[in-house]
Structure formats: C-alpha cells, structure tokens
PDB file of C-alpha atoms in Angstrom:
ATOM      1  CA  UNK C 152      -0.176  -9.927 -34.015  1.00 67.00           C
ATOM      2  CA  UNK C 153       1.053  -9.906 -30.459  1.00 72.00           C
ATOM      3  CA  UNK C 154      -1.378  -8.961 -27.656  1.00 85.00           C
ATOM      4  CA  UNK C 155       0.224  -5.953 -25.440  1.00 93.00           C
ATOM      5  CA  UNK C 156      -0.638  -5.251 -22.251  1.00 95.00           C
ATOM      6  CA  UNK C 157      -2.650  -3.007 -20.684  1.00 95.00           C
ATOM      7  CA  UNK C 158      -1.740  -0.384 -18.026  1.00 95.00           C
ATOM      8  CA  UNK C 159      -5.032   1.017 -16.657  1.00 96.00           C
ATOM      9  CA  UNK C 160      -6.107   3.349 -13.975  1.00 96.00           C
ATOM     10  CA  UNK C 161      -7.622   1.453 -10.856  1.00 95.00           C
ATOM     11  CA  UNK C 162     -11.459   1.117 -10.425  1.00 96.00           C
ATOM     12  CA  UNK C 163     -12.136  -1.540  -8.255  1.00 94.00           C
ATOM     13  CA  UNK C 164     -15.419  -1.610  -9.498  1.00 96.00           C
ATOM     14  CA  UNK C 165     -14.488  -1.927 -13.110  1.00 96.00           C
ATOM     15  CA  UNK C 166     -11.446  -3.840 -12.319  1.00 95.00           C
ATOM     16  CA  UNK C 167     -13.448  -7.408 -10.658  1.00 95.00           C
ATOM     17  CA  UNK C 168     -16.458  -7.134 -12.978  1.00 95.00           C
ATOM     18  CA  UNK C 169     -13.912  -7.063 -16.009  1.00 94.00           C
ATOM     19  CA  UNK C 170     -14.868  -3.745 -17.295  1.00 96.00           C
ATOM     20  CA  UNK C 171     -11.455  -3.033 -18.348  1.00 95.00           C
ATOM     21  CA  UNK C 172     -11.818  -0.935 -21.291  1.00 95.00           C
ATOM     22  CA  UNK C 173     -13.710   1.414 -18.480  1.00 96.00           C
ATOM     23  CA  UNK C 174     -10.485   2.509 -16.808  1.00 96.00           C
ATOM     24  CA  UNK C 175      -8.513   5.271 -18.105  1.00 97.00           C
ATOM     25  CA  UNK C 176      -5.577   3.643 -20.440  1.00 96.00           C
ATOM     26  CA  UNK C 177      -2.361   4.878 -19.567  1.00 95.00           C
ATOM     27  CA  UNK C 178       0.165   2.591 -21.679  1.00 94.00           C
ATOM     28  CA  UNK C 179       0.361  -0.310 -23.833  1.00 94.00           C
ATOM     29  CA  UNK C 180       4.025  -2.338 -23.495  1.00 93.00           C
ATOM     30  CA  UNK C 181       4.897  -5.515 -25.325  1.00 91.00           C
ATOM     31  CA  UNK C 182       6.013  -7.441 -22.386  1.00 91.00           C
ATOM     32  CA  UNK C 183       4.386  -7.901 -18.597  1.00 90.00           C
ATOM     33  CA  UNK C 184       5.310  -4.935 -16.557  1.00 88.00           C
ATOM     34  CA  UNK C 185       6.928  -5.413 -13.428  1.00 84.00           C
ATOM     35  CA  UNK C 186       4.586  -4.776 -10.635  1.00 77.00           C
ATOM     36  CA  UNK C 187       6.275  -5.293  -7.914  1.00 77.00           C
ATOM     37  CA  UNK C 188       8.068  -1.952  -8.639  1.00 80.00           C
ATOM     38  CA  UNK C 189       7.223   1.430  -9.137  1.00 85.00           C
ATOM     39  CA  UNK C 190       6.570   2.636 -12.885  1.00 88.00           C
ATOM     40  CA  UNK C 191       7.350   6.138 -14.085  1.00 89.00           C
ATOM     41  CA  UNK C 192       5.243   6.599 -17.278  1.00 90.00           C
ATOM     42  CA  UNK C 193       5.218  10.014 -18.590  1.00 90.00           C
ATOM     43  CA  UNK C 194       6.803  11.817 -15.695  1.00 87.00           C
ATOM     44  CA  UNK C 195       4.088  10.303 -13.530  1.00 90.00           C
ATOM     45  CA  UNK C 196       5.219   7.520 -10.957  1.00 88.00           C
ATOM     46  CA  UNK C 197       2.341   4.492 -10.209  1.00 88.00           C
ATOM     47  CA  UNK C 198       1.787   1.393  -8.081  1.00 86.00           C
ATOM     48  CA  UNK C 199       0.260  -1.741  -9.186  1.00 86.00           C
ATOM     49  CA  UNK C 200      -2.900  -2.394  -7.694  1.00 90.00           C
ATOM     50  CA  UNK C 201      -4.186  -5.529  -9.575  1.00 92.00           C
ATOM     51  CA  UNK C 202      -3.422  -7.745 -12.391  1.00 93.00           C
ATOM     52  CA  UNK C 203      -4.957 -10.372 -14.668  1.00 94.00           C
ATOM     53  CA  UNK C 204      -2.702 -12.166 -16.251  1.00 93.00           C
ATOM     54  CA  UNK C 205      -5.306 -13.659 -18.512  1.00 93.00           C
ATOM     55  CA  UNK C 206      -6.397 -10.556 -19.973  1.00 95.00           C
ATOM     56  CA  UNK C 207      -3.026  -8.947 -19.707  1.00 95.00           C
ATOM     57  CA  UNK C 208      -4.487  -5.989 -17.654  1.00 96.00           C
ATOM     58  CA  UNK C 209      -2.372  -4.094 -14.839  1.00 94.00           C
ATOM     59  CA  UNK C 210      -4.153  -1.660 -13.028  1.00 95.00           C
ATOM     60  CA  UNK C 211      -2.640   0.854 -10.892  1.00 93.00           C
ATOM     61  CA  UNK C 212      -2.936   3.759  -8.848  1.00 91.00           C
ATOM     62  CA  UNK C 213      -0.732   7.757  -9.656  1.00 91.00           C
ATOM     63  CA  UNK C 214       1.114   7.979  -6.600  1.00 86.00           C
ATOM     64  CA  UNK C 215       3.521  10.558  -5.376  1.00 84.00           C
ATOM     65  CA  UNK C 216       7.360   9.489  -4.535  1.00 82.00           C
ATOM     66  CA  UNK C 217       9.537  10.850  -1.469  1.00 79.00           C
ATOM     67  CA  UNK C 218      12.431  10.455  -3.356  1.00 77.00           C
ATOM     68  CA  UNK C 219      14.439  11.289   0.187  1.00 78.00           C
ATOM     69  CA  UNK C 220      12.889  10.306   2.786  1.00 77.00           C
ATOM     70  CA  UNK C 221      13.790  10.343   6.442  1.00 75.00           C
ATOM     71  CA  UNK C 222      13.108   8.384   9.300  1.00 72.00           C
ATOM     72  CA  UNK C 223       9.771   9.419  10.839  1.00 70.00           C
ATOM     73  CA  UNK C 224       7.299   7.918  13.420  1.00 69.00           C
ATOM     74  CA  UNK C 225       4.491   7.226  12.241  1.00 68.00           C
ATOM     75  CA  UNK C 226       0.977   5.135  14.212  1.00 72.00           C
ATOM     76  CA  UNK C 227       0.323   2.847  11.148  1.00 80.00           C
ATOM     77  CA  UNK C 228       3.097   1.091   9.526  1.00 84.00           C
ATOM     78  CA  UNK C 229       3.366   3.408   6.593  1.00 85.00           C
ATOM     79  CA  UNK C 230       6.319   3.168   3.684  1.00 87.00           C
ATOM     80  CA  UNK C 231       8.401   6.207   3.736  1.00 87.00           C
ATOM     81  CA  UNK C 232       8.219   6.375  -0.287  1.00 86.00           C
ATOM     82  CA  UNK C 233       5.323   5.770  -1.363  1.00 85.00           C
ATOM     83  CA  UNK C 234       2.986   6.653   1.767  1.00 84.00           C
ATOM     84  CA  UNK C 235       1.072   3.217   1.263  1.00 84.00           C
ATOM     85  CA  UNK C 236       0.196   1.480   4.526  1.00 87.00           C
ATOM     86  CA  UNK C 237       0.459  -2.043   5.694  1.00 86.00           C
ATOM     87  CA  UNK C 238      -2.866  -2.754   7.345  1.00 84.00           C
ATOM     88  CA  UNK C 239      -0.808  -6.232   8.373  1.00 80.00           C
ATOM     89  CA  UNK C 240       2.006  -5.046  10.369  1.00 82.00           C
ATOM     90  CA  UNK C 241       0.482  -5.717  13.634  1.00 79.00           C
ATOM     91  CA  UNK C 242       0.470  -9.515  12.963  1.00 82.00           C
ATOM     92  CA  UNK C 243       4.671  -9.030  12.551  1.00 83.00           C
ATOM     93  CA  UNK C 244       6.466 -11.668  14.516  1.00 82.00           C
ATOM     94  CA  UNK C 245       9.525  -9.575  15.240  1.00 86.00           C
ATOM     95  CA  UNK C 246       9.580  -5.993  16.976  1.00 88.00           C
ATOM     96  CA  UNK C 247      12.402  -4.835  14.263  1.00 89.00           C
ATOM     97  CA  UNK C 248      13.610  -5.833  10.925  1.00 90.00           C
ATOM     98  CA  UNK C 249      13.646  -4.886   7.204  1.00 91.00           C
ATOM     99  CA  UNK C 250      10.944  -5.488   4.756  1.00 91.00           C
ATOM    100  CA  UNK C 251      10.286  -5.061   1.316  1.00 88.00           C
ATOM    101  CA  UNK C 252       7.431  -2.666   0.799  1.00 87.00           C
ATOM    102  CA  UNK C 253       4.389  -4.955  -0.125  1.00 83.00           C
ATOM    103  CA  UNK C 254       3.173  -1.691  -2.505  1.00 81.00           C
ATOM    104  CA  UNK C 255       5.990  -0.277  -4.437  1.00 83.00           C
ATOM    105  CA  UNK C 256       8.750  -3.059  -3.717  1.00 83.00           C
ATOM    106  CA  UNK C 257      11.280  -0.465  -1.825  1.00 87.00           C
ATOM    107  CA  UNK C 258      13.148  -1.827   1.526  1.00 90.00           C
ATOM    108  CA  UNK C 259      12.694  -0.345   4.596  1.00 89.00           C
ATOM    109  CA  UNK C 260      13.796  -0.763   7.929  1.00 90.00           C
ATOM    110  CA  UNK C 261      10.936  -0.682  11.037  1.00 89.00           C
ATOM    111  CA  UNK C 262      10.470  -0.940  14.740  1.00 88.00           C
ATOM    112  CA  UNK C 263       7.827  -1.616  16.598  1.00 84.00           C
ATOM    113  CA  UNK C 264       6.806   0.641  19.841  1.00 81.00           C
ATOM    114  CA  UNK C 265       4.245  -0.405  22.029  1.00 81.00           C
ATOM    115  CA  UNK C 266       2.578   1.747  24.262  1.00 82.00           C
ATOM    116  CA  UNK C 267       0.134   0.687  27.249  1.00 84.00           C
ATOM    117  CA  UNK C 268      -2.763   3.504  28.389  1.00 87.00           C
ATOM    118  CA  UNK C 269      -5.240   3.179  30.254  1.00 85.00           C
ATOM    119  CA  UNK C 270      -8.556   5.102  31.161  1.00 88.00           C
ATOM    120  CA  UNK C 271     -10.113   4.867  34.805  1.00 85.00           C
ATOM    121  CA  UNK C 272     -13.595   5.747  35.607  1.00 83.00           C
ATOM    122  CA  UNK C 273     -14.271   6.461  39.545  1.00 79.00           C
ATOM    123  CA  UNK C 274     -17.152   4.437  40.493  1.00 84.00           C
ATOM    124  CA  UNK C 275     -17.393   4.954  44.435  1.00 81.00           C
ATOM    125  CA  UNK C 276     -15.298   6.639  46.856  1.00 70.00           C
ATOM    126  CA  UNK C 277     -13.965   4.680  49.879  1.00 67.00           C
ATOM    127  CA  UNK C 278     -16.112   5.741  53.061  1.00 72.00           C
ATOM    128  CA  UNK C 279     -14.433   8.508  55.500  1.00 60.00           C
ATOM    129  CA  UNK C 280     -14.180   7.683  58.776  1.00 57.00           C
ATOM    130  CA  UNK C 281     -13.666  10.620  61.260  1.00 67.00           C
ATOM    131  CA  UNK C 282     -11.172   9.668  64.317  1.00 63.00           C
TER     132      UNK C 282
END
C-alpha cells in the first residue's frame, strides 16, 4: 500500500511537535506536491508553509490570489499575488531586479527607495546680543 501525502492546515504548534493528525486535513495526493507553487484545492488557493519529507506532511496556509495585480508601493517588500512579505529584502544586494517570490513561487520585479528623515530636538538657543 503506498503512503500518500498529507496536505494539512498550518499550526506551528502542532506542526514542530509532530502533532500532525491535529491540523485540519485538506487532501491526500499520491505524489509530493509542489510547494514551491501555489495549490488550488477545491476552489481554495494555499501556500506551503512547512514540510516533512519523512512523514510526508505539507502544511500550508488558505491564502487569497490577486490574480491581476498592478504595480503598487508598498513599505515592506510585499508580493503583489499573494500579499506574503519578505522580512529579508533589506539585506538585498541590488536596488532593482526580479525575484521569484520566496512564498508562492511567482516572479516579480522590485525597486528599492530609500528615504533619509530626520527629527531635531532644540536643546538651547544661541544667546542674543543687542547692538
């Protein structure tokens, strides 16, 4: 008998102590999923969240798709179809480029603005001197 795998809902919790058959089952498949992409499974649309080979276990998280996204500016580095953000985009080398989305696996295309503010305090005022 083969062994299928298990698509489950996320619970970090559950998930690291191997509680497994405490997440929510969403689907059973014969071979390994492909996480790097986003599944549709019963008109729903998920991202992979984490996986043990071993005990051929997938979790993942019911997220929502912008099927058409435009270009928007955003103050996190945030993927324009799935909404997930990269909490490592600061560390980028390059001020532009194209990425794969670390999440859901779709391309996109960034640039980086930096802006400089800064915040002055008054601490003493210069003496006046009457001429």
């Amino acid at each position: 008998m083969i062994r299928m795998w298990q698509i489950r809902v996320y619970d970090p919790h559950h998930f690291w102590n191997k509680d497994y058959e405490k997440m929510p089952l969403v689907k059973e498949v014969e071979q390994e999923p492909d996480y790097k992409s986003i599944l549709q499974i019963d008109e729903k649309t998920y991202r992979w969240c984490a996986i043990s080979p071993a005990n051929k276990v997938l979790s993942v998280k019911q997220i929502a798709i912008n099927h058409d996204p435009e270009e928007e500016e955003f103050g996190e580095f945030k993927c324009p179809y799935c909404g997930s953000v990269d909490e490592g985009a600061c560390e980028r080398r390059d001020d532009e480029g194209t990425v794969q989305c670390e999440t859901c696996g779709s391309e996109i295309e960034y640039e980086r603005h930096v802006e400089i503010s800064y915040t002055v305090y008054p601490v003493k005022m210069a003496s006046i001197v009457k001429i």
